[in-house]
Coordinates of C-alpha atoms and ligand atoms in Angstrom, one line a residue:
M1 CA -0.2 -0.1 0.2
P2 CA 1.4 3.3 -0.9
E3 CA 2.7 5.8 1.8
K4 CA 0.3 8.6 0.2
L5 CA -3.1 7.9 -0.9
P6 CA -4.6 9.2 -4.4
Q7 CA -7.2 11.9 -3.5
L8 CA -10.1 12.0 -6.1
D9 CA -11.6 15.3 -6.9
R10 CA -15.0 15.6 -8.4
D11 CA -14.3 15.3 -12.3
T12 CA -12.6 12.2 -12.2
L13 CA -15.6 10.8 -10.0
R14 CA -18.2 12.3 -12.0
Q15 CA -16.2 10.3 -15.3
W16 CA -15.5 7.6 -13.8
S17 CA -19.2 7.2 -12.8
V18 CA -20.3 6.3 -16.2
V19 CA -17.9 3.3 -16.7
S20 CA -18.1 -0.4 -16.8
Y21 CA -16.9 -2.7 -13.8
P22 CA -13.7 -3.8 -15.7
S23 CA -13.0 -0.2 -17.1
L24 CA -13.0 1.3 -13.6
V25 CA -10.8 -1.4 -11.9
K26 CA -8.2 -0.3 -15.2
E27 CA -8.6 3.5 -13.5
L28 CA -8.5 2.9 -10.0
C29 CA -4.9 0.4 -10.8
S30 CA -4.0 2.8 -13.1
L31 CA -3.6 4.5 -10.0
F32 CA -1.7 3.2 -8.0
I33 CA 0.3 0.7 -11.0
G34 CA 2.6 2.8 -12.8
P35 CA 3.3 2.5 -16.2
E36 CA 7.6 1.6 -15.5
L37 CA 5.8 -1.9 -14.3
I38 CA 3.2 -2.6 -16.6
P39 CA 1.8 -0.4 -19.8
R40 CA -1.8 0.8 -19.5
D41 CA -2.4 -1.1 -22.9
D42 CA -1.1 -4.2 -21.5
L43 CA -2.8 -3.7 -17.7
N44 CA -6.0 -2.9 -19.9
D45 CA -5.3 -6.3 -22.1
L46 CA -4.8 -8.2 -18.1
I47 CA -7.9 -7.1 -17.1
D48 CA -9.9 -8.2 -19.1
R49 CA -8.3 -11.8 -19.5
A50 CA -9.1 -11.9 -15.9
F51 CA -12.7 -10.6 -16.4
S52 CA -13.3 -12.7 -19.2
R53 CA -14.9 -15.9 -17.5
F54 CA -17.8 -14.3 -15.9
R55 CA -21.3 -15.2 -16.1
H56 CA -22.8 -11.8 -16.2
K57 CA -21.9 -9.5 -18.9
E58 CA -21.3 -6.7 -16.7
V59 CA -19.7 -9.3 -14.6
V60 CA -20.9 -7.5 -11.8
H61 CA -24.8 -6.2 -11.2
L62 CA -26.2 -4.4 -9.1
S63 CA -29.7 -5.3 -8.0
R64 CA -32.7 -3.1 -7.0
L65 CA -34.7 -4.0 -4.2
R66 CA -37.3 -2.5 -2.3
N67 CA -37.2 0.4 -0.2
G68 CA -34.2 1.6 -1.7
L69 CA -32.5 -1.5 -0.2
N70 CA -30.2 -2.8 -3.3
V71 CA -27.2 -5.6 -3.7
L72 CA -24.3 -5.6 -5.6
E73 CA -24.1 -9.2 -7.0
L74 CA -20.3 -9.8 -6.9
W75 CA -21.1 -14.0 -7.5
H76 CA -20.6 -14.2 -11.1
G77 CA -17.1 -15.7 -11.4
V78 CA -16.5 -19.2 -11.9
T79 CA -17.1 -20.5 -8.2
Y80 CA -19.4 -18.1 -7.1
A81 CA -17.2 -16.3 -4.8
F82 CA -16.4 -12.7 -4.9
K83 CA -12.8 -12.7 -4.2
D84 CA -12.9 -14.8 -7.6
L85 CA -13.4 -11.2 -8.8
S86 CA -10.0 -10.5 -7.1
L87 CA -8.0 -13.2 -7.4
C88 CA -8.3 -13.4 -11.3
C89 CA -7.2 -10.5 -11.7
A90 CA -3.7 -10.8 -9.4
T91 CA -3.2 -13.9 -10.8
Q92 CA -2.4 -11.7 -14.2
F93 CA -0.5 -9.2 -12.3
L94 CA 1.3 -12.0 -11.2
Q95 CA 1.6 -14.0 -14.8
Y96 CA 2.9 -11.1 -16.6
F97 CA 6.2 -11.0 -14.3
L98 CA 6.6 -14.5 -13.7
E99 CA 7.0 -14.3 -17.7
K100 CA 8.7 -10.9 -18.2
R101 CA 11.6 -12.5 -15.6
K102 CA 11.2 -16.0 -17.0
K103 CA 10.2 -17.2 -13.2
H104 CA 7.8 -19.9 -12.1
I105 CA 6.0 -19.8 -8.5
T106 CA 4.3 -22.3 -6.1
V107 CA 1.4 -20.6 -4.2
V108 CA 0.9 -22.1 -1.5
V109 CA -3.2 -21.3 -0.3
G110 CA -5.1 -22.9 3.5
T111 CA -8.2 -22.6 3.0
S112 CA -11.8 -23.4 4.4
G113 CA -13.1 -22.6 0.9
D114 CA -14.3 -19.8 -1.2
T115 CA -10.2 -19.2 -1.4
G116 CA -8.5 -22.3 -3.0
S117 CA -11.7 -22.5 -5.0
A118 CA -11.3 -19.0 -7.0
A119 CA -7.4 -19.3 -6.4
I120 CA -7.5 -22.6 -8.3
E121 CA -9.7 -21.3 -10.6
S122 CA -7.1 -18.2 -11.2
V123 CA -4.0 -20.6 -12.1
Q124 CA -5.2 -22.9 -13.7
G125 CA -3.4 -24.6 -16.7
A126 CA -1.0 -21.5 -16.2
E127 CA 2.7 -22.2 -17.3
N128 CA 4.8 -20.3 -14.3
V129 CA 2.0 -21.8 -11.4
D130 CA 2.0 -24.4 -9.6
I131 CA -0.9 -24.4 -7.0
I132 CA -1.2 -26.2 -3.4
V133 CA -4.0 -26.1 -1.7
L134 CA -4.8 -27.6 1.7
L135 CA -8.2 -28.0 3.2
P136 CA -9.7 -29.2 6.2
K137 CA -11.1 -32.3 5.5
G138 CA -15.4 -32.3 6.0
R139 CA -15.5 -28.4 7.4
C140 CA -15.6 -27.3 3.5
T141 CA -19.3 -26.8 1.8
K142 CA -19.5 -30.4 0.1
I143 CA -19.7 -27.8 -3.4
Q144 CA -16.4 -26.1 -2.7
E145 CA -14.4 -29.2 -1.6
L146 CA -15.9 -30.8 -5.5
Q147 CA -15.1 -26.9 -6.7
M148 CA -10.8 -27.9 -5.5
T149 CA -11.0 -31.8 -5.7
T150 CA -12.1 -32.2 -9.5
V151 CA -10.4 -29.1 -11.3
L152 CA -7.6 -31.8 -13.7
R153 CA -4.8 -29.7 -14.4
E154 CA -1.2 -30.7 -13.7
N155 CA -0.4 -27.3 -12.3
V156 CA -2.8 -27.9 -9.4
H157 CA -2.4 -29.7 -6.4
V158 CA -5.2 -30.2 -3.6
F159 CA -5.1 -32.3 -0.4
G160 CA -6.8 -32.5 2.9
A161 CA -5.9 -31.9 6.1
E162 CA -7.3 -33.4 9.4
G163 CA -8.2 -29.9 12.1
S164 CA -9.6 -26.8 11.5
S165 CA -8.9 -24.4 9.2
D166 CA -6.3 -22.5 12.1
E167 CA -5.1 -25.6 13.3
L168 CA -4.7 -25.6 9.2
D169 CA -2.9 -22.3 9.1
E170 CA 0.2 -23.5 12.0
P171 CA 2.2 -25.4 9.1
I172 CA 1.5 -22.9 6.8
K173 CA 2.6 -20.3 8.9
A174 CA 5.7 -22.2 9.8
V175 CA 6.7 -22.3 6.3
F176 CA 6.5 -19.0 4.9
A177 CA 9.1 -18.5 8.5
D178 CA 11.3 -20.9 7.1
V179 CA 13.4 -17.8 4.3
A180 CA 15.4 -20.5 3.4
F181 CA 12.8 -23.0 2.4
V182 CA 10.7 -20.8 0.1
K183 CA 13.6 -19.4 -1.3
E184 CA 14.5 -22.3 -2.8
H185 CA 11.2 -23.4 -4.0
S186 CA 9.9 -20.4 -4.3
L187 CA 6.8 -20.7 -2.6
M188 CA 3.8 -17.6 -2.4
S189 CA 0.7 -17.2 -0.6
L190 CA -1.9 -15.4 -1.7
N191 CA -4.5 -14.7 0.7
S192 CA -6.8 -11.3 2.1
I193 CA -3.7 -9.5 2.6
N194 CA -2.2 -9.7 -1.0
W195 CA -2.2 -5.9 -1.9
S196 CA -3.6 -6.4 -5.5
R197 CA -7.1 -7.6 -3.8
V198 CA -7.7 -5.4 -2.1
L199 CA -7.0 -2.9 -4.8
V200 CA -8.9 -4.7 -7.0
Q201 CA -11.8 -4.8 -4.5
M202 CA -11.3 -1.2 -4.0
A203 CA -13.3 -1.2 -7.7
H204 CA -17.0 -2.8 -5.5
H205 CA -17.2 0.6 -3.8
F206 CA -17.3 2.4 -6.1
F207 CA -19.3 0.4 -8.7
A208 CA -21.9 0.6 -5.8
Y209 CA -21.7 4.1 -4.5
F210 CA -22.0 5.6 -8.9
R211 CA -25.1 2.9 -9.0
C212 CA -26.5 4.1 -5.1
A213 CA -26.2 7.5 -5.3
P214 CA -29.1 9.6 -7.3
T215 CA -26.7 12.7 -8.0
L216 CA -23.0 13.9 -7.9
D217 CA -24.7 17.2 -8.9
L218 CA -25.0 17.8 -4.7
H219 CA -21.9 19.9 -3.2
P220 CA -21.1 18.1 -0.9
P221 CA -21.9 14.8 -2.9
P222 CA -24.6 12.2 -1.4
P223 CA -23.4 9.6 1.2
V224 CA -24.6 6.7 0.4
E225 CA -23.6 3.4 3.4
V226 CA -22.2 0.4 2.2
V227 CA -22.9 -2.8 4.4
V228 CA -20.0 -5.4 4.4
P229 CA -19.4 -8.8 5.3
S230 CA -16.3 -9.2 6.9
G231 CA -14.1 -12.0 7.8
G232 CA -10.7 -11.3 7.2
A233 CA -11.3 -7.5 6.4
G234 CA -10.3 -7.3 3.1
S235 CA -12.9 -4.9 1.7
L236 CA -13.8 -3.8 4.6
A237 CA -10.6 -2.2 4.5
A238 CA -10.7 -1.6 0.6
G239 CA -13.9 0.4 1.4
F240 CA -12.0 2.5 3.9
I241 CA -9.4 3.6 1.5
A242 CA -12.0 4.1 -1.2
Q243 CA -13.5 6.6 1.4
K244 CA -10.2 7.8 1.2
M245 CA -10.0 8.5 -1.7
G246 CA -12.9 10.8 -1.4
L247 CA -15.9 8.7 -2.3
P248 CA -18.7 9.5 -0.1
I249 CA -19.4 5.9 1.3
H250 CA -20.4 5.0 5.4
L251 CA -18.6 1.7 5.9
V252 CA -21.1 -0.7 7.8
A253 CA -19.4 -3.9 8.9
A254 CA -21.1 -7.3 9.8
V255 CA -20.2 -9.9 10.7
N256 CA -21.2 -13.5 12.5
Y257 CA -20.5 -14.9 15.7
N258 CA -16.6 -14.2 14.8
D259 CA -17.4 -10.3 16.1
I260 CA -13.8 -9.5 16.4
I261 CA -14.1 -6.1 14.2
H262 CA -17.8 -5.7 15.0
R263 CA -15.9 -5.8 18.7
T264 CA -12.8 -3.7 17.6
I265 CA -14.6 -0.8 16.1
Q266 CA -17.6 -0.6 18.5
R267 CA -14.9 -0.2 21.7
G268 CA -11.9 -1.0 20.7
D269 CA -11.6 -4.6 21.9
F270 CA -8.9 -6.2 19.1
S271 CA -8.5 -9.3 20.8
L272 CA -9.1 -13.0 20.1
S273 CA -12.3 -15.1 21.3
E274 CA -11.6 -18.7 22.6
A275 CA -12.2 -20.1 19.5
V276 CA -13.8 -19.9 15.7
K277 CA -17.1 -20.6 15.8
P278 CA -18.7 -22.4 12.9
T279 CA -21.7 -20.9 11.5
L280 CA -23.3 -20.7 8.7
A281 CA -21.2 -18.0 7.0
S282 CA -18.2 -19.7 6.6
A283 CA -16.4 -17.5 4.9
M284 CA -16.7 -15.3 7.4
D285 CA -15.5 -17.5 10.6
I286 CA -12.1 -16.0 10.9
Q287 CA -10.7 -15.4 14.1
V288 CA -8.2 -13.0 12.5
P289 CA -9.4 -10.3 10.2
Y290 CA -5.4 -9.1 8.9
N291 CA -6.4 -6.0 7.0
M292 CA -7.4 -4.3 10.0
E293 CA -3.1 -3.6 10.2
R294 CA -4.7 -1.4 7.2
I295 CA -7.5 0.4 8.7
F296 CA -5.7 1.0 12.1
W297 CA -2.9 2.9 9.8
L298 CA -5.4 5.1 8.0
L299 CA -6.9 6.3 11.4
S300 CA -3.8 6.6 12.6
G301 CA -3.8 9.3 10.5
S302 CA -0.7 6.8 8.4
D303 CA 1.5 6.4 11.7
S304 CA 3.2 3.8 11.2
Q305 CA 5.3 2.9 14.7
V306 CA 1.5 3.3 16.2
T307 CA 0.4 0.8 13.9
R308 CA 3.4 -1.5 14.5
A309 CA 3.3 -1.4 17.9
L310 CA -0.5 -1.9 17.6
M311 CA -0.1 -5.0 15.9
E312 CA 2.8 -6.2 17.4
Q313 CA 1.1 -6.6 20.9
F314 CA -1.1 -8.8 19.6
E315 CA 1.0 -10.6 18.3
R316 CA 2.3 -11.5 21.9
T317 CA -0.9 -10.7 24.1
R318 CA -3.7 -11.4 21.0
S319 CA -5.3 -9.3 23.3
V320 CA -5.2 -4.9 22.3
S321 CA -7.1 -2.4 23.6
L322 CA -7.4 0.1 20.9
P323 CA -6.3 3.9 21.6
K324 CA -9.6 6.1 22.2
E325 CA -8.6 8.2 18.6
L326 CA -8.5 4.4 16.8
H327 CA -12.6 3.2 17.0
S328 CA -13.9 7.2 18.3
K329 CA -17.2 5.5 19.2
P330 CA -19.7 6.2 17.4
S331 CA -17.7 7.0 14.4
P332 CA -19.4 8.6 11.4
L333 CA -17.0 6.6 9.2
L334 CA -17.5 2.9 10.1
S335 CA -19.5 1.3 12.8
G336 CA -19.9 -2.4 13.2
S337 CA -23.2 -4.9 13.4
R338 CA -22.9 -8.2 14.6
L339 CA -25.5 -10.4 12.1
R340 CA -26.0 -14.1 14.2
S341 CA -26.4 -17.0 11.6
Q342 CA -27.0 -20.7 13.2
V343 CA -24.4 -22.7 12.9
P344 CA -25.2 -25.6 10.6
G345 CA -27.7 -28.0 11.5
G346 CA -29.9 -25.3 12.8
R347 CA -33.1 -23.5 11.1
A348 CA -30.8 -21.1 8.5
G349 CA -31.7 -17.8 9.4
C350 CA -30.2 -14.5 10.7
W351 CA -31.0 -11.6 13.4
A352 CA -28.8 -7.7 13.4
D353 CA -27.5 -7.6 16.5
P354 CA -26.6 -3.5 16.4
G355 CA -24.5 -2.2 19.2
Ligands
LIG401 C1 -14.2 -14.0 2.0 C2 -14.9 -14.1 1.9 C3 -16.3 -13.1 3.1 C4 -14.9 -12.1 4.3 O1 -14.3 -11.1 3.1 P1 -12.9 -10.1 3.7 O2 -12.3 -9.5 2.9 O3 -12.3 -11.0 4.2 O4 -14.1 -9.9 4.8 C5 -17.5 -13.0 3.3 N1 -18.1 -13.6 2.4 C6 -17.7 -14.6 1.7 C7 -19.0 -15.1 1.2 C8 -17.1 -14.7 1.9 O5 -15.6 -15.6 0.0

């Protein structure tokens, strides 16, 4: 993430408000990926290629429900997870640089479902990439397990492991901590703190805003509330960065029983609960939302020292009480809400639990 965020003026917002979703992604990426890294024509081609297998002609679609409520349909990719959108772009960028440098890498991913399927889909058949996916046996949904285990490509390697996805993270963490091993085998991960994924996800917020805002001619432009189902807080961080660039959105983080983001925003309680609680929304069953680090950095006025101290304390004690400035309540820009979805086996349903 760059030290200083670009600021968008009203004219830019107005221009962006009438373009397609892929064009928005191109405009956004070009602000952060200069032509010395990827020339604009190449960047456009990579992004077009990334979205070429999506089922909806607009790629992303805003559905209008009743009473001003809208749903952003981010599920038109091959695996139906919104992660298809950002992972397809991230792996196009990755392959671009690998081809240029004549290199090969092996992506290692631990997953409870959505990330694994989407990561496999985005690199299956790629020449310079192998992918190893580790999944907790019996804990992914059936359809996702099938999505992962039925891809017949030489560069895709999928393994089932005993235990929960948190337990699975331990050996993966140990592998990546062994710097010499990682270098020798050219390993990389593609998890939700990957900056290019967050970057592409910013486009979701812009797209939603432009389709929902009644007009851009008011001073200031009207705000739009965006409710973000959150787990690792990648989408939330993307929205927060978009907001800092000048997009007038109000973010609401929605979580399930695994509510660390909610507690952090509401009362500065950035602490682990005892264990991950399985819910129907397994992609949100996350204990440690690492992208909160980006949000802390922005809330602290880009103070890297404060942010690092917070994260180091969290690594040590698994529990941090945030200073007041970082969770001013009620925050005009960011709020949290816990949605309780029942655990598998129960009747599907959820209810809101604000505050
Ligand atoms: C990944 C995922 C989430 C959580 O997204 P974050 O950006 O990590 O907060 C929520 N819902 C679904 C369906 C997902 O696939």
